[in-house]
């Protein structure tokens, strides 16, 4: 794809993304104000005892004794330096805490997404190829079940089956602790831990992509250019792959982007079940520990992830569909 | 999306007949009805508080016929929990969806109808809320507030309005150019009257379809919340039952399986209803 | 039947949807190198016939019976694999809608190369070279640049030229053109048809031209087959046909177009309508045209008339005409 089309799409994204991000930041700030008491109360409560002097000193330190406007300003200023404040439980910078956990969550999300895309597209393809015959009908029921079943429950049942009964896969963590595996063994070990959480996270999305692909393929295969391709004597399978699927995947990829937020949300629960050391777990611990800086940091960063992935999806869409000109 | 949405959706008795011809829709309605009935009759079927400890703990289903679905780790009746959980799930689902619908419809209608700067601001607001991962926003709101049913419902409603807003906005944008709107304007009707009496009834079909999906999503979100112990501690919810059953996964996995199946069944029925509504009310869609 | 060897023989072809027949046993021949026009109004089954010849029927349609003999082989009975070898290679198809007949996400050069790589053993580079030659052949300027572009970068007429390039790429014996210019501007129509005719002569192909436009038939066809309600009404050389159409329906058609007699003008002469509508044919046991025909006799309504010769390679399905 030409560089100029890419650049135009990027610029369009940036124009949208910046105000949105700013809005989210302001929203976070407002939410922070809604927290009952303030961070200092929490701190004081945690440390066990606090005199009025320590409290006001702390307030000074956190800038909590100033007006709302200037608080917002300092909040924004801090953000510009990627400073999200400190965790009231650990005292460590929130940015560091969250960024430490980000890779694990991303890994889980990407693996679930990949799994969902592959399985979903294949299922949708099969359903479209056998439209209204029994393979399609059976798959439609299966897909509907996937769509309706809470992912975390699937995860739990999967643990019962694969971990407890069969003992094939681990039920917790993301790597074998204490082992000194290297190279391929290391990857294999990590992969074993990734399987069940990914499956749990992906079921809902398998259903979405399957339905989308089915509808999309059905629409594409009724188009004239498919007949043209057949009139050229091309093999049906080749036509499906090269002509039909290529076109049908365009709406699928755009839709894929819209569900990334759901993927993150689902990750929260899945990480909890499987003890996966990601942002979701961090958020939940923060809720329990009333650590709102961390919680809002997670909110901010996950929103940023959504924005970035939307941008990537836009690029992908422009690359796939040459009819989209940059303007 | 068509301005002749008036022609697209069948009316009256044709509508009912179209529904009757759709077996999966009827199936979904049947299941949904069953769940609603159980929820309504819960206090009579299982008098008392479902959180009462009434029996020896961790009885398996079928072990003791007085407790056909067994008991949990604290000796509470699973069947009672499921019945009362139905009340919670349905109530939260419906009210949260209604709230989301209300907010979304208002935002979408105003933005879609008036256009211009108003639309720009509202569209950006919608985009903002749509960017934030729904579940995380709900968690944040519930964490800041108290984990009561009211807060939970409000949180889910606040997090779910963007989808409706986009839908309604699109409908209003296309319908405001329709002839009958121009006729109404020329008669001097106020904006309010046009929005509510003229456009809104015609914008409804896709919104009706989305309703069942929204209720389904609200139920799933509530289940997730209570599973994470962020639900209302005074209420028994299917999600909380799954959460309580977690530690006993290895020995008493039915405690997790049963409430989960209940959720799946209810959400399934809602999806079937939604699909049926979609088939009937949006006939031009990519269906075969 | 004509001095050239017969390329395609259609015999008693019956095509329909589900249980309903639409084409009720038609037959015609196409000789090598000639342009045969298949004429009829919308719904008479001509497009369905064209698709049936290559067994590219739409979903739900099927061939109930009959034969399509192409160079001796029956395409109706042949295995799918044989048919795939013939499509694009010995018989090719040009569709009506240039807007939707090309894959919007693949460059047109690739779409043309596809058919070359499928049927001819050539390398990718050779195919690319051939694509450029073909693009020049059909009159597309700057072929190097244009081959990499997408269908939406081309106008309707240009897209149809690309379709023609795809159709003639492997040197087919027969090109089936289904209303190739109906969706184009009038000014472009002549150009495209002219191109098709030139290529036919230069590459020694036969063209089966499906159209509802008698003007096109008069200008470009050698022979014409007129269809009505799924049956053949008249078949013959274009000259004698236009000078004196034998079938009452054909006469009605030509009378309904201006230019019947040399001095005709719409201000001086009323267009002659054929009374009634095609729908009347559905209930008819005999000749489908009988309900609207000014010359029916009792025999017409008993059973559909057979095609009988009335002149040099000229046949008509009308007992009244044959008797004259």
PDB file of N, CA, C and O in Angstrom, chain B residues 130-180:
ATOM      1  N   UNK B 130     -17.052   4.846  24.194  1.00  0.00           N
ATOM      2  CA  UNK B 130     -16.935   3.573  23.507  1.00  0.00           C
ATOM      3  C   UNK B 130     -15.484   3.064  23.531  1.00  0.00           C
ATOM      4  O   UNK B 130     -15.248   1.881  23.408  1.00  0.00           O
ATOM      5  N   UNK B 131     -14.551   4.005  23.687  1.00  0.00           N
ATOM      6  CA  UNK B 131     -13.148   3.599  23.701  1.00  0.00           C
ATOM      7  C   UNK B 131     -12.778   2.930  25.015  1.00  0.00           C
ATOM      8  O   UNK B 131     -12.021   1.970  25.032  1.00  0.00           O
ATOM      9  N   UNK B 132     -13.330   3.440  26.099  1.00  0.00           N
ATOM     10  CA  UNK B 132     -13.004   2.849  27.399  1.00  0.00           C
ATOM     11  C   UNK B 132     -13.588   1.452  27.461  1.00  0.00           C
ATOM     12  O   UNK B 132     -14.771   1.259  27.213  1.00  0.00           O
ATOM     13  N   UNK B 133     -12.769   0.458  27.787  1.00  0.00           N
ATOM     14  CA  UNK B 133     -13.294  -0.907  27.892  1.00  0.00           C
ATOM     15  C   UNK B 133     -14.436  -0.954  28.896  1.00  0.00           C
ATOM     16  O   UNK B 133     -14.283  -0.525  30.040  1.00  0.00           O
ATOM     17  N   UNK B 134     -15.569  -1.471  28.441  1.00  0.00           N
ATOM     18  CA  UNK B 134     -16.802  -1.427  29.231  1.00  0.00           C
ATOM     19  C   UNK B 134     -16.632  -1.990  30.629  1.00  0.00           C
ATOM     20  O   UNK B 134     -16.982  -1.354  31.620  1.00  0.00           O
ATOM     21  N   UNK B 135     -16.103  -3.185  30.706  1.00  0.00           N
ATOM     22  CA  UNK B 135     -16.042  -3.863  31.994  1.00  0.00           C
ATOM     23  C   UNK B 135     -15.155  -3.111  32.977  1.00  0.00           C
ATOM     24  O   UNK B 135     -15.461  -3.017  34.160  1.00  0.00           O
ATOM     25  N   UNK B 136     -14.069  -2.572  32.471  1.00  0.00           N
ATOM     26  CA  UNK B 136     -13.162  -1.833  33.352  1.00  0.00           C
ATOM     27  C   UNK B 136     -13.842  -0.574  33.890  1.00  0.00           C
ATOM     28  O   UNK B 136     -13.720  -0.237  35.072  1.00  0.00           O
ATOM     29  N   UNK B 137     -14.588   0.094  33.027  1.00  0.00           N
ATOM     30  CA  UNK B 137     -15.298   1.291  33.485  1.00  0.00           C
ATOM     31  C   UNK B 137     -16.295   0.934  34.571  1.00  0.00           C
ATOM     32  O   UNK B 137     -16.417   1.623  35.590  1.00  0.00           O
ATOM     33  N   UNK B 138     -17.010  -0.168  34.351  1.00  0.00           N
ATOM     34  CA  UNK B 138     -17.989  -0.603  35.349  1.00  0.00           C
ATOM     35  C   UNK B 138     -17.292  -0.893  36.678  1.00  0.00           C
ATOM     36  O   UNK B 138     -17.749  -0.487  37.749  1.00  0.00           O
ATOM     37  N   UNK B 139     -16.166  -1.583  36.603  1.00  0.00           N
ATOM     38  CA  UNK B 139     -15.427  -1.895  37.830  1.00  0.00           C
ATOM     39  C   UNK B 139     -15.025  -0.617  38.549  1.00  0.00           C
ATOM     40  O   UNK B 139     -15.184  -0.495  39.774  1.00  0.00           O
ATOM     41  N   UNK B 140     -14.533   0.340  37.789  1.00  0.00           N
ATOM     42  CA  UNK B 140     -14.087   1.601  38.409  1.00  0.00           C
ATOM     43  C   UNK B 140     -15.249   2.294  39.098  1.00  0.00           C
ATOM     44  O   UNK B 140     -15.135   2.745  40.248  1.00  0.00           O
ATOM     45  N   UNK B 141     -16.382   2.370  38.402  1.00  0.00           N
ATOM     46  CA  UNK B 141     -17.536   3.069  38.992  1.00  0.00           C
ATOM     47  C   UNK B 141     -18.017   2.352  40.242  1.00  0.00           C
ATOM     48  O   UNK B 141     -18.293   2.967  41.276  1.00  0.00           O
ATOM     49  N   UNK B 142     -18.103   1.026  40.170  1.00  0.00           N
ATOM     50  CA  UNK B 142     -18.566   0.278  41.336  1.00  0.00           C
ATOM     51  C   UNK B 142     -17.564   0.388  42.477  1.00  0.00           C
ATOM     52  O   UNK B 142     -17.932   0.461  43.652  1.00  0.00           O
ATOM     53  N   UNK B 143     -16.277   0.433  42.122  1.00  0.00           N
ATOM     54  CA  UNK B 143     -15.257   0.540  43.163  1.00  0.00           C
ATOM     55  C   UNK B 143     -15.332   1.881  43.881  1.00  0.00           C
ATOM     56  O   UNK B 143     -15.126   1.971  45.081  1.00  0.00           O
ATOM     57  N   UNK B 144     -15.637   2.915  43.105  1.00  0.00           N
ATOM     58  CA  UNK B 144     -15.707   4.241  43.712  1.00  0.00           C
ATOM     59  C   UNK B 144     -16.953   4.365  44.574  1.00  0.00           C
ATOM     60  O   UNK B 144     -16.929   4.951  45.650  1.00  0.00           O
ATOM     61  N   UNK B 145     -18.046   3.805  44.056  1.00  0.00           N
ATOM     62  CA  UNK B 145     -19.276   3.861  44.828  1.00  0.00           C
ATOM     63  C   UNK B 145     -19.364   2.669  45.776  1.00  0.00           C
ATOM     64  O   UNK B 145     -18.380   2.007  46.053  1.00  0.00           O
ATOM     65  N   UNK B 146     -20.552   2.403  46.213  1.00  0.00           N
ATOM     66  CA  UNK B 146     -20.767   1.227  47.045  1.00  0.00           C
ATOM     67  C   UNK B 146     -21.216   0.080  46.179  1.00  0.00           C
ATOM     68  O   UNK B 146     -21.945   0.284  45.231  1.00  0.00           O
ATOM     69  N   UNK B 147     -20.842  -1.135  46.492  1.00  0.00           N
ATOM     70  CA  UNK B 147     -21.327  -2.262  45.672  1.00  0.00           C
ATOM     71  C   UNK B 147     -22.775  -2.626  45.993  1.00  0.00           C
ATOM     72  O   UNK B 147     -23.062  -3.711  46.461  1.00  0.00           O
ATOM     73  N   UNK B 148     -23.663  -1.685  45.709  1.00  0.00           N
ATOM     74  CA  UNK B 148     -25.072  -2.024  45.859  1.00  0.00           C
ATOM     75  C   UNK B 148     -25.681  -2.244  44.474  1.00  0.00           C
ATOM     76  O   UNK B 148     -25.119  -1.832  43.479  1.00  0.00           O
ATOM     77  N   UNK B 149     -26.831  -2.847  44.480  1.00  0.00           N
ATOM     78  CA  UNK B 149     -27.482  -3.157  43.199  1.00  0.00           C
ATOM     79  C   UNK B 149     -27.712  -1.882  42.391  1.00  0.00           C
ATOM     80  O   UNK B 149     -27.516  -1.863  41.180  1.00  0.00           O
ATOM     81  N   UNK B 150     -28.112  -0.804  43.081  1.00  0.00           N
ATOM     82  CA  UNK B 150     -28.372   0.452  42.381  1.00  0.00           C
ATOM     83  C   UNK B 150     -27.134   0.942  41.647  1.00  0.00           C
ATOM     84  O   UNK B 150     -27.198   1.315  40.483  1.00  0.00           O
ATOM     85  N   UNK B 151     -26.017   0.948  42.360  1.00  0.00           N
ATOM     86  CA  UNK B 151     -24.783   1.434  41.738  1.00  0.00           C
ATOM     87  C   UNK B 151     -24.394   0.562  40.571  1.00  0.00           C
ATOM     88  O   UNK B 151     -23.978   1.041  39.518  1.00  0.00           O
ATOM     89  N   UNK B 152     -24.546  -0.756  40.761  1.00  0.00           N
ATOM     90  CA  UNK B 152     -24.165  -1.678  39.692  1.00  0.00           C
ATOM     91  C   UNK B 152     -24.997  -1.422  38.445  1.00  0.00           C
ATOM     92  O   UNK B 152     -24.489  -1.340  37.333  1.00  0.00           O
ATOM     93  N   UNK B 153     -26.305  -1.297  38.672  1.00  0.00           N
ATOM     94  CA  UNK B 153     -27.192  -1.052  37.525  1.00  0.00           C
ATOM     95  C   UNK B 153     -26.803   0.243  36.820  1.00  0.00           C
ATOM     96  O   UNK B 153     -26.706   0.311  35.598  1.00  0.00           O
ATOM     97  N   UNK B 154     -26.562   1.293  37.626  1.00  0.00           N
ATOM     98  CA  UNK B 154     -26.181   2.578  37.036  1.00  0.00           C
ATOM     99  C   UNK B 154     -24.882   2.450  36.256  1.00  0.00           C
ATOM    100  O   UNK B 154     -24.755   2.956  35.140  1.00  0.00           O
ATOM    101  N   UNK B 155     -23.925   1.759  36.849  1.00  0.00           N
ATOM    102  CA  UNK B 155     -22.623   1.623  36.190  1.00  0.00           C
ATOM    103  C   UNK B 155     -22.756   0.929  34.851  1.00  0.00           C
ATOM    104  O   UNK B 155     -22.200   1.372  33.844  1.00  0.00           O
ATOM    105  N   UNK B 156     -23.516  -0.175  34.832  1.00  0.00           N
ATOM    106  CA  UNK B 156     -23.665  -0.903  33.572  1.00  0.00           C
ATOM    107  C   UNK B 156     -24.397  -0.045  32.545  1.00  0.00           C
ATOM    108  O   UNK B 156     -24.042  -0.015  31.364  1.00  0.00           O
ATOM    109  N   UNK B 157     -25.416   0.664  33.019  1.00  0.00           N
ATOM    110  CA  UNK B 157     -26.145   1.548  32.112  1.00  0.00           C
ATOM    111  C   UNK B 157     -25.234   2.607  31.511  1.00  0.00           C
ATOM    112  O   UNK B 157     -25.251   2.863  30.315  1.00  0.00           O
ATOM    113  N   UNK B 158     -24.402   3.203  32.368  1.00  0.00           N
ATOM    114  CA  UNK B 158     -23.487   4.244  31.895  1.00  0.00           C
ATOM    115  C   UNK B 158     -22.480   3.678  30.904  1.00  0.00           C
ATOM    116  O   UNK B 158     -22.076   4.326  29.956  1.00  0.00           O
ATOM    117  N   UNK B 159     -22.062   2.462  31.124  1.00  0.00           N
ATOM    118  CA  UNK B 159     -21.035   1.916  30.246  1.00  0.00           C
ATOM    119  C   UNK B 159     -21.586   1.410  28.932  1.00  0.00           C
ATOM    120  O   UNK B 159     -20.838   1.210  27.977  1.00  0.00           O
ATOM    121  N   UNK B 160     -22.897   1.208  28.850  1.00  0.00           N
ATOM    122  CA  UNK B 160     -23.407   0.530  27.660  1.00  0.00           C
ATOM    123  C   UNK B 160     -24.200   1.413  26.708  1.00  0.00           C
ATOM    124  O   UNK B 160     -24.669   0.954  25.681  1.00  0.00           O
ATOM    125  N   UNK B 161     -24.346   2.699  27.034  1.00  0.00           N
ATOM    126  CA  UNK B 161     -25.182   3.514  26.151  1.00  0.00           C
ATOM    127  C   UNK B 161     -24.587   3.820  24.774  1.00  0.00           C
ATOM    128  O   UNK B 161     -25.322   4.093  23.834  1.00  0.00           O
ATOM    129  N   UNK B 162     -23.250   3.832  24.592  1.00  0.00           N
ATOM    130  CA  UNK B 162     -22.719   4.244  23.290  1.00  0.00           C
ATOM    131  C   UNK B 162     -23.253   3.465  22.087  1.00  0.00           C
ATOM    132  O   UNK B 162     -23.526   4.064  21.045  1.00  0.00           O
ATOM    133  N   UNK B 163     -23.435   2.159  22.232  1.00  0.00           N
ATOM    134  CA  UNK B 163     -23.912   1.382  21.074  1.00  0.00           C
ATOM    135  C   UNK B 163     -25.263   1.870  20.613  1.00  0.00           C
ATOM    136  O   UNK B 163     -25.508   2.068  19.425  1.00  0.00           O
ATOM    137  N   UNK B 164     -26.146   2.069  21.583  1.00  0.00           N
ATOM    138  CA  UNK B 164     -27.485   2.548  21.250  1.00  0.00           C
ATOM    139  C   UNK B 164     -27.406   3.932  20.625  1.00  0.00           C
ATOM    140  O   UNK B 164     -28.082   4.231  19.635  1.00  0.00           O
ATOM    141  N   UNK B 165     -26.544   4.776  21.211  1.00  0.00           N
ATOM    142  CA  UNK B 165     -26.434   6.151  20.719  1.00  0.00           C
ATOM    143  C   UNK B 165     -26.037   6.163  19.251  1.00  0.00           C
ATOM    144  O   UNK B 165     -26.601   6.896  18.445  1.00  0.00           O
ATOM    145  N   UNK B 166     -25.061   5.339  18.897  1.00  0.00           N
ATOM    146  CA  UNK B 166     -24.626   5.309  17.499  1.00  0.00           C
ATOM    147  C   UNK B 166     -25.745   4.873  16.582  1.00  0.00           C
ATOM    148  O   UNK B 166     -25.972   5.428  15.517  1.00  0.00           O
ATOM    149  N   UNK B 167     -26.452   3.850  17.016  1.00  0.00           N
ATOM    150  CA  UNK B 167     -27.550   3.309  16.222  1.00  0.00           C
ATOM    151  C   UNK B 167     -28.633   4.370  16.016  1.00  0.00           C
ATOM    152  O   UNK B 167     -29.067   4.636  14.893  1.00  0.00           O
ATOM    153  N   UNK B 168     -29.040   4.975  17.127  1.00  0.00           N
ATOM    154  CA  UNK B 168     -30.121   5.959  17.065  1.00  0.00           C
ATOM    155  C   UNK B 168     -29.677   7.161  16.239  1.00  0.00           C
ATOM    156  O   UNK B 168     -30.445   7.704  15.438  1.00  0.00           O
ATOM    157  N   UNK B 169     -28.450   7.578  16.426  1.00  0.00           N
ATOM    158  CA  UNK B 169     -27.938   8.722  15.668  1.00  0.00           C
ATOM    159  C   UNK B 169     -28.002   8.441  14.177  1.00  0.00           C
ATOM    160  O   UNK B 169     -28.447   9.278  13.388  1.00  0.00           O
ATOM    161  N   UNK B 170     -27.561   7.252  13.784  1.00  0.00           N
ATOM    162  CA  UNK B 170     -27.589   6.904  12.363  1.00  0.00           C
ATOM    163  C   UNK B 170     -29.021   6.933  11.840  1.00  0.00           C
ATOM    164  O   UNK B 170     -29.283   7.464  10.753  1.00  0.00           O
ATOM    165  N   UNK B 171     -29.929   6.388  12.608  1.00  0.00           N
ATOM    166  CA  UNK B 171     -31.324   6.373  12.189  1.00  0.00           C
ATOM    167  C   UNK B 171     -31.857   7.799  12.034  1.00  0.00           C
ATOM    168  O   UNK B 171     -32.494   8.138  11.039  1.00  0.00           O
ATOM    169  N   UNK B 172     -31.574   8.628  13.019  1.00  0.00           N
ATOM    170  CA  UNK B 172     -32.099   9.987  12.984  1.00  0.00           C
ATOM    171  C   UNK B 172     -31.497  10.788  11.847  1.00  0.00           C
ATOM    172  O   UNK B 172     -32.163  11.595  11.220  1.00  0.00           O
ATOM    173  N   UNK B 173     -30.234  10.560  11.609  1.00  0.00           N
ATOM    174  CA  UNK B 173     -29.576  11.289  10.532  1.00  0.00           C
ATOM    175  C   UNK B 173     -30.224  10.999   9.190  1.00  0.00           C
ATOM    176  O   UNK B 173     -30.406  11.869   8.368  1.00  0.00           O
ATOM    177  N   UNK B 174     -30.576   9.727   8.988  1.00  0.00           N
ATOM    178  CA  UNK B 174     -31.177   9.407   7.692  1.00  0.00           C
ATOM    179  C   UNK B 174     -32.643   9.806   7.667  1.00  0.00           C
ATOM    180  O   UNK B 174     -33.145  10.268   6.659  1.00  0.00           O
ATOM    181  N   UNK B 175     -33.333   9.628   8.796  1.00  0.00           N
ATOM    182  CA  UNK B 175     -34.763   9.909   8.793  1.00  0.00           C
ATOM    183  C   UNK B 175     -35.092  11.397   8.776  1.00  0.00           C
ATOM    184  O   UNK B 175     -36.171  11.796   8.341  1.00  0.00           O
ATOM    185  N   UNK B 176     -34.177  12.227   9.272  1.00  0.00           N
ATOM    186  CA  UNK B 176     -34.525  13.654   9.336  1.00  0.00           C
ATOM    187  C   UNK B 176     -34.659  14.267   7.948  1.00  0.00           C
ATOM    188  O   UNK B 176     -35.218  15.339   7.776  1.00  0.00           O
ATOM    189  N   UNK B 177     -34.101  13.556   6.931  1.00  0.00           N
ATOM    190  CA  UNK B 177     -34.248  14.061   5.566  1.00  0.00           C
ATOM    191  C   UNK B 177     -35.507  13.538   4.889  1.00  0.00           C
ATOM    192  O   UNK B 177     -35.793  13.871   3.754  1.00  0.00           O
ATOM    193  N   UNK B 178     -36.236  12.692   5.607  1.00  0.00           N
ATOM    194  CA  UNK B 178     -37.401  12.064   4.977  1.00  0.00           C
ATOM    195  C   UNK B 178     -38.512  13.081   4.732  1.00  0.00           C
ATOM    196  O   UNK B 178     -38.609  14.102   5.397  1.00  0.00           O
ATOM    197  N   UNK B 179     -39.345  12.734   3.777  1.00  0.00           N
ATOM    198  CA  UNK B 179     -40.420  13.648   3.393  1.00  0.00           C
ATOM    199  C   UNK B 179     -41.377  13.964   4.525  1.00  0.00           C
ATOM    200  O   UNK B 179     -41.803  15.103   4.695  1.00  0.00           O
ATOM    201  N   UNK B 180     -41.709  12.928   5.304  1.00  0.00           N
ATOM    202  CA  UNK B 180     -42.736  13.191   6.316  1.00  0.00           C
ATOM    203  C   UNK B 180     -42.207  14.136   7.398  1.00  0.00           C
ATOM    204  O   UNK B 180     -42.980  14.834   8.053  1.00  0.00           O
TER     205      UNK B 180
END
